[in-house]
mmCIF file of C-alpha atoms in Angstrom:
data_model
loop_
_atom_site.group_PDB
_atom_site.id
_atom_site.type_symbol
_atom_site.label_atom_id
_atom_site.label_comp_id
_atom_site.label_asym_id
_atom_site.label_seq_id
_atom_site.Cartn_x
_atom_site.Cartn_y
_atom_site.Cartn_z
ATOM 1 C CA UNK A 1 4.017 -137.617 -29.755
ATOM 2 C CA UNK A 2 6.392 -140.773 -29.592
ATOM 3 C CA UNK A 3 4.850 -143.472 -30.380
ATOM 4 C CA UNK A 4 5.938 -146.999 -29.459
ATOM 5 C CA UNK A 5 7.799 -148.897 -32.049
ATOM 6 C CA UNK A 6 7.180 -145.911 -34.772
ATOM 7 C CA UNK A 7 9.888 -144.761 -36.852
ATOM 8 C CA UNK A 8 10.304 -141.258 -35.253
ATOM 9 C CA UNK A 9 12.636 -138.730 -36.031
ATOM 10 C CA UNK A 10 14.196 -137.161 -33.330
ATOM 11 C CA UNK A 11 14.311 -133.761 -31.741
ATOM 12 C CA UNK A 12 17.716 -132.657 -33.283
ATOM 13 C CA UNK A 13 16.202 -134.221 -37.214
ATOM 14 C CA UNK A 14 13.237 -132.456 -36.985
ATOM 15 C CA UNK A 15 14.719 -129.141 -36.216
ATOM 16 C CA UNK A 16 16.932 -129.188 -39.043
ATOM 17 C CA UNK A 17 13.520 -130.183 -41.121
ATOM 18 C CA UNK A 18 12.178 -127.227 -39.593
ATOM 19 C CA UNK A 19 14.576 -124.915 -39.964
ATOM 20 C CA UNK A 20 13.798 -121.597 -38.002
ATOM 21 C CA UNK A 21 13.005 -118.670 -40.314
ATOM 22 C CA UNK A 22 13.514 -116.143 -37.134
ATOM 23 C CA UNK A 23 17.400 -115.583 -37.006
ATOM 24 C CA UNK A 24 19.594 -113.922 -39.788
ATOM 25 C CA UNK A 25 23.457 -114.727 -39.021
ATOM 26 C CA UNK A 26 24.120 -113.371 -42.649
ATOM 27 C CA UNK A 27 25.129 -109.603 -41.894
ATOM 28 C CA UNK A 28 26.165 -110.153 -38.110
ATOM 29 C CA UNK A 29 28.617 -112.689 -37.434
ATOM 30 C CA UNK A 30 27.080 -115.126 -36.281
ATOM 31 C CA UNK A 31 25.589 -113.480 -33.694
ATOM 32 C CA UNK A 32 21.725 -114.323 -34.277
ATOM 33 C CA UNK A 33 19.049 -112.093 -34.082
ATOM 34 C CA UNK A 34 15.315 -112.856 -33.162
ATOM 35 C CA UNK A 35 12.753 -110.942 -34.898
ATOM 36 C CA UNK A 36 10.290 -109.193 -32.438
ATOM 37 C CA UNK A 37 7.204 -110.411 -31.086
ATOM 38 C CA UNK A 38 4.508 -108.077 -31.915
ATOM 39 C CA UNK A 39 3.134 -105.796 -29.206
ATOM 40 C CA UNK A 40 0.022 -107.594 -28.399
ATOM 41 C CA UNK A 41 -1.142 -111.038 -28.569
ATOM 42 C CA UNK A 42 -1.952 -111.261 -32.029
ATOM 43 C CA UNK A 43 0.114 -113.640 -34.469
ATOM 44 C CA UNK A 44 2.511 -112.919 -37.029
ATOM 45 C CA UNK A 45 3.612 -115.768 -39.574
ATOM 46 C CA UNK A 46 6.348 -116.467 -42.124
ATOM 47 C CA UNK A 47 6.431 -118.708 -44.724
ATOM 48 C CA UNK A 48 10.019 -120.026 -46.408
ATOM 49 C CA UNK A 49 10.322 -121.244 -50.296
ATOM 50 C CA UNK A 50 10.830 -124.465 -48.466
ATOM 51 C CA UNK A 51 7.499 -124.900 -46.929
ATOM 52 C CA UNK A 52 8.108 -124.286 -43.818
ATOM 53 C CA UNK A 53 5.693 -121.562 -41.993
ATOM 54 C CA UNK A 54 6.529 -120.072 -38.529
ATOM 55 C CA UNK A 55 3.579 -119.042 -36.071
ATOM 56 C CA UNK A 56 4.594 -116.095 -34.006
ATOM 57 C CA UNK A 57 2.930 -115.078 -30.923
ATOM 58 C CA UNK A 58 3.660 -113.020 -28.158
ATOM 59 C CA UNK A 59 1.803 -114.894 -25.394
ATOM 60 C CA UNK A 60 1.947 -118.558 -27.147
ATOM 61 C CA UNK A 61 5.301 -118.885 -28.263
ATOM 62 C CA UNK A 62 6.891 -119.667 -31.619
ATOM 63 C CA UNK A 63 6.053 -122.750 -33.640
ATOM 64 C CA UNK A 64 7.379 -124.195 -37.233
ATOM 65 C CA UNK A 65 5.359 -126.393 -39.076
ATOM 66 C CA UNK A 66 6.266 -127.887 -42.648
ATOM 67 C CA UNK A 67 4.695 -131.208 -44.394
ATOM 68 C CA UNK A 68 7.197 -133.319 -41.933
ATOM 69 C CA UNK A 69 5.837 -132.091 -38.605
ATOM 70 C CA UNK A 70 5.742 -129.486 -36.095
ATOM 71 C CA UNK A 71 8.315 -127.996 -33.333
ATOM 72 C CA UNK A 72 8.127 -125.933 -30.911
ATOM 73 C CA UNK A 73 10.635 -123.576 -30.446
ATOM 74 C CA UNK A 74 10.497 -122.078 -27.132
ATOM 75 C CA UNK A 75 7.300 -120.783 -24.888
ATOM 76 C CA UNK A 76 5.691 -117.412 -24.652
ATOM 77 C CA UNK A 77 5.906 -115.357 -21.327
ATOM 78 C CA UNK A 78 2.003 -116.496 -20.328
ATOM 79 C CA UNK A 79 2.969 -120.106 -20.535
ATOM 80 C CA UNK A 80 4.950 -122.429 -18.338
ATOM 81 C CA UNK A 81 8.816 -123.086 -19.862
ATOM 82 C CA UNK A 82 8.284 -126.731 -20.802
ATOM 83 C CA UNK A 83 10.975 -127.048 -23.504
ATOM 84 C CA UNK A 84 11.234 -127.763 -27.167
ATOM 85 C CA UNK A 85 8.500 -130.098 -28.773
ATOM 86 C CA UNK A 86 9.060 -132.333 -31.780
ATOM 87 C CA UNK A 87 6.238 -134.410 -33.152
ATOM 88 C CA UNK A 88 6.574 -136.553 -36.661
ATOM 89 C CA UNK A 89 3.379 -136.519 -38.310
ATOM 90 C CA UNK A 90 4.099 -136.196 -41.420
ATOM 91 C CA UNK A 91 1.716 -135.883 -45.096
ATOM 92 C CA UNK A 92 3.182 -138.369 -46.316
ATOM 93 C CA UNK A 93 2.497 -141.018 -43.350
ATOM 94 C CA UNK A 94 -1.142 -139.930 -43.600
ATOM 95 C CA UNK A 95 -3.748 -142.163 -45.487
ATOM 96 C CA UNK A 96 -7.094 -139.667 -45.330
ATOM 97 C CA UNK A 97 -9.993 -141.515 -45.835
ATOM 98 C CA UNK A 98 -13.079 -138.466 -46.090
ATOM 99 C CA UNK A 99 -14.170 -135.937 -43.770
ATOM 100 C CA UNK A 100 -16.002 -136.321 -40.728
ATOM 101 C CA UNK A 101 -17.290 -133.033 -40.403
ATOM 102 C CA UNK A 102 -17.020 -129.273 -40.890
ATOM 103 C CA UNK A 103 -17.624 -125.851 -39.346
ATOM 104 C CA UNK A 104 -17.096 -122.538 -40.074
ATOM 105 C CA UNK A 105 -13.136 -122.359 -39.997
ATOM 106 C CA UNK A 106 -12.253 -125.990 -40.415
ATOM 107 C CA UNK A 107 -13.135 -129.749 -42.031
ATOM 108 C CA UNK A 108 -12.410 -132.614 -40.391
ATOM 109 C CA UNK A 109 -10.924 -135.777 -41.667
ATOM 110 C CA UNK A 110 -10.760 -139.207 -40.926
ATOM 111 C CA UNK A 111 -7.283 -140.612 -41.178
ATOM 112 C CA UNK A 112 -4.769 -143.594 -40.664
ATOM 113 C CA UNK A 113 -1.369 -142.480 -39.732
ATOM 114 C CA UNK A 114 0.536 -145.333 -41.284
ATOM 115 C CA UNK A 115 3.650 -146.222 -39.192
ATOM 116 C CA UNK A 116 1.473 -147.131 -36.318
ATOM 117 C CA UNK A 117 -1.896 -147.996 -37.984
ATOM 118 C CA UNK A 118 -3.719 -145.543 -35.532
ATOM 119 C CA UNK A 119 -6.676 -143.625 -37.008
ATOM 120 C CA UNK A 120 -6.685 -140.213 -36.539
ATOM 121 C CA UNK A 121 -8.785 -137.440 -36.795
ATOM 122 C CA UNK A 122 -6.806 -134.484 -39.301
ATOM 123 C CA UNK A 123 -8.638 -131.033 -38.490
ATOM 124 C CA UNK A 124 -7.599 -128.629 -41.540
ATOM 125 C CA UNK A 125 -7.799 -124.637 -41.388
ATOM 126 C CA UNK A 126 -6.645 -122.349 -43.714
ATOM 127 C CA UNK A 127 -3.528 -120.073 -42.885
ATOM 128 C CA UNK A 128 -4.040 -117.147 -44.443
ATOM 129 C CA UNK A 129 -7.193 -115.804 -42.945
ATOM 130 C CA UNK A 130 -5.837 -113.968 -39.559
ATOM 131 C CA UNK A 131 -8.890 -115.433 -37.320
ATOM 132 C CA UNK A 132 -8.323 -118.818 -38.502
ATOM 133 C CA UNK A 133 -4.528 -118.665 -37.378
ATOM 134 C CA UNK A 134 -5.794 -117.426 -33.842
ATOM 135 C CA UNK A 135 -7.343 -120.499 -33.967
ATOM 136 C CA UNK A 136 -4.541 -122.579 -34.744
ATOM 137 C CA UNK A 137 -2.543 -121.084 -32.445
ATOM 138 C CA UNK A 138 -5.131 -121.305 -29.902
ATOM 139 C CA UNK A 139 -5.616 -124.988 -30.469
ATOM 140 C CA UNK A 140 -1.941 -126.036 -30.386
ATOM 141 C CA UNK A 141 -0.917 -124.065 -27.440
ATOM 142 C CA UNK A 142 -3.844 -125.883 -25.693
ATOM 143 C CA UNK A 143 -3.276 -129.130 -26.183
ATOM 144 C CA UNK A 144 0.319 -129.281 -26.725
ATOM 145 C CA UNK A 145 1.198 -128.867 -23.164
ATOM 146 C CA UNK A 146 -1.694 -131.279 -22.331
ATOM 147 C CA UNK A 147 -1.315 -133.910 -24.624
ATOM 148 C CA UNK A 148 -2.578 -136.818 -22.917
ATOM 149 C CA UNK A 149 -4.569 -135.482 -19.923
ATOM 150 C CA UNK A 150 -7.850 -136.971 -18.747
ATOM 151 C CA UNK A 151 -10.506 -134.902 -19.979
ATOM 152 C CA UNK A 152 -8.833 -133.364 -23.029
ATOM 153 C CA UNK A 153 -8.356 -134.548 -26.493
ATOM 154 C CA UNK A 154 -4.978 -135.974 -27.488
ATOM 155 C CA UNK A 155 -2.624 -133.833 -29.516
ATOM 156 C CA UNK A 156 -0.738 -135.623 -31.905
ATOM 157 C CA UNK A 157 0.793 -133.521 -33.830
ATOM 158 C CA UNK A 158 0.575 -131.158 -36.976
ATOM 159 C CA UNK A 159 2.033 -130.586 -40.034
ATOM 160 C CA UNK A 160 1.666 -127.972 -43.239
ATOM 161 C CA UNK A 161 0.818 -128.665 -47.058
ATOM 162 C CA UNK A 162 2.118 -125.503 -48.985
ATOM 163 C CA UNK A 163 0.033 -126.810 -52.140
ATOM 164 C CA UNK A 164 -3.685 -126.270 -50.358
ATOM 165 C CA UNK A 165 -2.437 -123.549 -47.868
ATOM 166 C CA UNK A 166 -3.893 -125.446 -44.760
ATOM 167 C CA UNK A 167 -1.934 -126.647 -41.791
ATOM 168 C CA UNK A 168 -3.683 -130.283 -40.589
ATOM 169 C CA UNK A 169 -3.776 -130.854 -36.632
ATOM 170 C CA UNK A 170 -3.628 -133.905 -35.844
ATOM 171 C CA UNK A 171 -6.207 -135.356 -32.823
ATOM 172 C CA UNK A 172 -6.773 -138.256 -31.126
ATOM 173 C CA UNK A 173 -9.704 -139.879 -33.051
ATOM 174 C CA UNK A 174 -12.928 -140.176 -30.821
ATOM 175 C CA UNK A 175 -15.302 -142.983 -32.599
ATOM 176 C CA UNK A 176 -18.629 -142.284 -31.010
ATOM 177 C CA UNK A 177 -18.657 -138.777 -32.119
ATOM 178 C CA UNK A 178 -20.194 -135.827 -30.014
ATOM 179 C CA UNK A 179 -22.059 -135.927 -27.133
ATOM 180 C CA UNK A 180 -24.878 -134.038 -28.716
ATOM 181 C CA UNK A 181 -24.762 -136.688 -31.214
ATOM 182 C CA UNK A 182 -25.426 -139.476 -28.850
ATOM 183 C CA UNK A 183 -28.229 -136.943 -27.164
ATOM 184 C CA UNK A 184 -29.841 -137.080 -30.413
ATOM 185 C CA UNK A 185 -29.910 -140.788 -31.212
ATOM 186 C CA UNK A 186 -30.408 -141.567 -27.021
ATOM 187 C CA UNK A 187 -32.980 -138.848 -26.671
ATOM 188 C CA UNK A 188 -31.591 -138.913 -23.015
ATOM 189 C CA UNK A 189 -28.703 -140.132 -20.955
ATOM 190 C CA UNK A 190 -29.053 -141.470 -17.430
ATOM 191 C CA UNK A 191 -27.740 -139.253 -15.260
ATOM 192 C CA UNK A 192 -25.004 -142.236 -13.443
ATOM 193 C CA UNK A 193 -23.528 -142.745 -16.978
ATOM 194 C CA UNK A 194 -23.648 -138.744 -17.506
ATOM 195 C CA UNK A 195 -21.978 -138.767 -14.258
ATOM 196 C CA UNK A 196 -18.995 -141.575 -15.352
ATOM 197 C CA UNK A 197 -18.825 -139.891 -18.654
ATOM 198 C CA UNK A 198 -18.333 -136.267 -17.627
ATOM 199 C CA UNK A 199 -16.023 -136.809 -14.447
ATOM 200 C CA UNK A 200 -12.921 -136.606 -17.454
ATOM 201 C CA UNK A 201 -14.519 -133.135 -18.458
ATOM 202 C CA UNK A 202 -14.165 -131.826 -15.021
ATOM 203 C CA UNK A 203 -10.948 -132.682 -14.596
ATOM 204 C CA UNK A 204 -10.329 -131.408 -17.784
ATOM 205 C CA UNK A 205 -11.787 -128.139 -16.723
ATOM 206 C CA UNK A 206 -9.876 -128.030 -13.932
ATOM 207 C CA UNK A 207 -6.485 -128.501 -15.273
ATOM 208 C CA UNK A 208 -7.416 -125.743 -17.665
ATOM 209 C CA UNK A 209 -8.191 -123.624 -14.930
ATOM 210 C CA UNK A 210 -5.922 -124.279 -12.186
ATOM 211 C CA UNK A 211 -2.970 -125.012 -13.696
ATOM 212 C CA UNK A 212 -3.072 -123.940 -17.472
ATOM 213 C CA UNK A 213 -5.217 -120.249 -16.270
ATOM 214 C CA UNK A 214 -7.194 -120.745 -19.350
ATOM 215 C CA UNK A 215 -10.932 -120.987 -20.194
ATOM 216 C CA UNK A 216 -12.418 -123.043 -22.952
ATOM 217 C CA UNK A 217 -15.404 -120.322 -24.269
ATOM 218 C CA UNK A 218 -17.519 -122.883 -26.261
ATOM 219 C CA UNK A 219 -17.950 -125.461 -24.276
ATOM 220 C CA UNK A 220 -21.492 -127.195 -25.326
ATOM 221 C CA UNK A 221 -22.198 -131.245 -25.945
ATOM 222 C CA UNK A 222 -21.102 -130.449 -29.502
ATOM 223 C CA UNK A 223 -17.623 -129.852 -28.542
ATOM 224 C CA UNK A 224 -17.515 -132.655 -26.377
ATOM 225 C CA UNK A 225 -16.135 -136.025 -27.780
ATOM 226 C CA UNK A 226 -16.942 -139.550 -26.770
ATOM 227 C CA UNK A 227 -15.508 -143.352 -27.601
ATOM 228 C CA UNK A 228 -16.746 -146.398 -27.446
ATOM 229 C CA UNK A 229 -15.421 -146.592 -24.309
ATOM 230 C CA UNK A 230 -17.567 -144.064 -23.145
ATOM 231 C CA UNK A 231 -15.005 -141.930 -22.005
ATOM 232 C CA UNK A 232 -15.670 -138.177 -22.942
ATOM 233 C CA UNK A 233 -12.810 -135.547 -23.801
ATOM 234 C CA UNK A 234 -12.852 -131.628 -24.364
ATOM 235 C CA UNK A 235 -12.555 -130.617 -28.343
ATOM 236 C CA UNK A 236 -12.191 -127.235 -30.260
ATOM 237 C CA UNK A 237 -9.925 -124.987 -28.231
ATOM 238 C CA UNK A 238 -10.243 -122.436 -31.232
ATOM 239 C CA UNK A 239 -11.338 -119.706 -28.882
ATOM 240 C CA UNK A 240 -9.686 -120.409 -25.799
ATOM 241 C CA UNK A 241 -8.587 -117.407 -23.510
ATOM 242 C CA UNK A 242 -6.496 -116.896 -20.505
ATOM 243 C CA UNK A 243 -8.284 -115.933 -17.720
ATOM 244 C CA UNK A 244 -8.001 -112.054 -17.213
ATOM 245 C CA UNK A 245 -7.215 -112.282 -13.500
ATOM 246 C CA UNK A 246 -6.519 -114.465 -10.405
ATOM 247 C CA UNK A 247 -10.624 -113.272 -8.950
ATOM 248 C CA UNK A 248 -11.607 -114.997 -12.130
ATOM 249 C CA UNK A 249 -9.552 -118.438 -10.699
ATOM 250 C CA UNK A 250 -11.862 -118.397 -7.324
ATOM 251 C CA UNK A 251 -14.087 -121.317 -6.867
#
């Protein structure tokens, strides 16, 4: 994400940063060759003595990810050709301050990202388990193409610390915490400020839907997010599908 006034590096830097693991010029040359995609939708990754680990997927597309940022190589057949994506968020720029919260495939951690003095909220999951890299994948494909749409929490980058073995997502930090939270302090919410705070979701929904084919799978007031704004965004896209079939799009 480019952020105003930040020192960002640009597309062409990063990609030398994250150089791609996926082409071997060595024995053919120069003539590159891309390693498969695997027959189905499941992920394949690779990780360089540099640090630098490649996400494969078949449907989601290719992404590299080392402790300066993340890129996005190119997009998988299922997913709309929207280019290369470069985002700086890098370890280093990160001052984490303790976790918000965990689940069963992540912890959650409050953070500053220091060029801009923004807080952010640094979601950690383990790469070597294959579910949890579903995840990852799942999450970034999500909100990568969406990353500041109503409704949706703002993707702002990820990056990978070879040391712990955990690649850190970076999100758009949401300071009034879950809606089930505020159900459980509030006891209940009027149903006009449901109705302001939820309109977001919706549209939310519907951009998933309409334009992105996907479904979220877990939506509940636990994975929805709120500010002290009172604005509410979508969270948690770890198991996210496509929908199976255009019957499944009908209103």
């Amino acid at each position: 994400r480019a952020y105003e006034g930040a020192p960002m590096a640009g597309l062409e830097e990063l990609k030398k940063k994250l150089q791609p693991l996926l082409f071997d010029d060595s024995d053919k040359g120069g003539v590159s060759t891309r390693v498969p995609f695997p027959e189905d939708t499941c992920d394949s990754y690779v990780v360089s003595d540099g640090g630098t680990i490649n996400l494969l997927s078949r449907s989601f597309g290719e992404y590299n990810i080392n402790e300066h940022g993340f890129h996005k190589r190119s997009t998988g057949p299922e997913e709309p050709d929207t280019g290369e994506k470069a985002y700086r968020c890098a370890s280093e720029d990160m001052h984490i301050f303790g976790p918000i919260g965990s689940g069963a495939s992540s912890v959650v951690q409050r953070a500053i990202f220091i060029p801009v003095h923004r807080i952010l909220a640094l979601k950690k999951i383990n790469i070597f388990e294959k579910e949890k890299r579903q995840q990852i994948l799942n999450e970034m494909r999500t909100l990568c193409e969406a990353s500041c749409y109503p409704g949706l929490v703002e993707f702002q980058g990820a990056f990978y610390m070879p040391d712990s073995g955990q690649i850190s997502i970076a999100l758009e930090y949401m300071d009034g915490g879950s809606l089930a939270d505020v159900i459980r302090v509030k006891k209940s919410i009027s149903e006009p400020v449901l109705a302001h705070m939820l309109l977001k979701v919706l549209l939310g929904l519907k951009y998933l839907h309409e334009v992105r084919h996907l479904v979220h799978r877990d939506l509940k007031p636990a994975n929805i997010l709120v500010n002290l704004k009172g604005e509410a965004k979508i969270t948690d896209f770890g198991v996210s599908a496509g929908l199976d079939n255009t019957m499944a799009m009908e209103p």
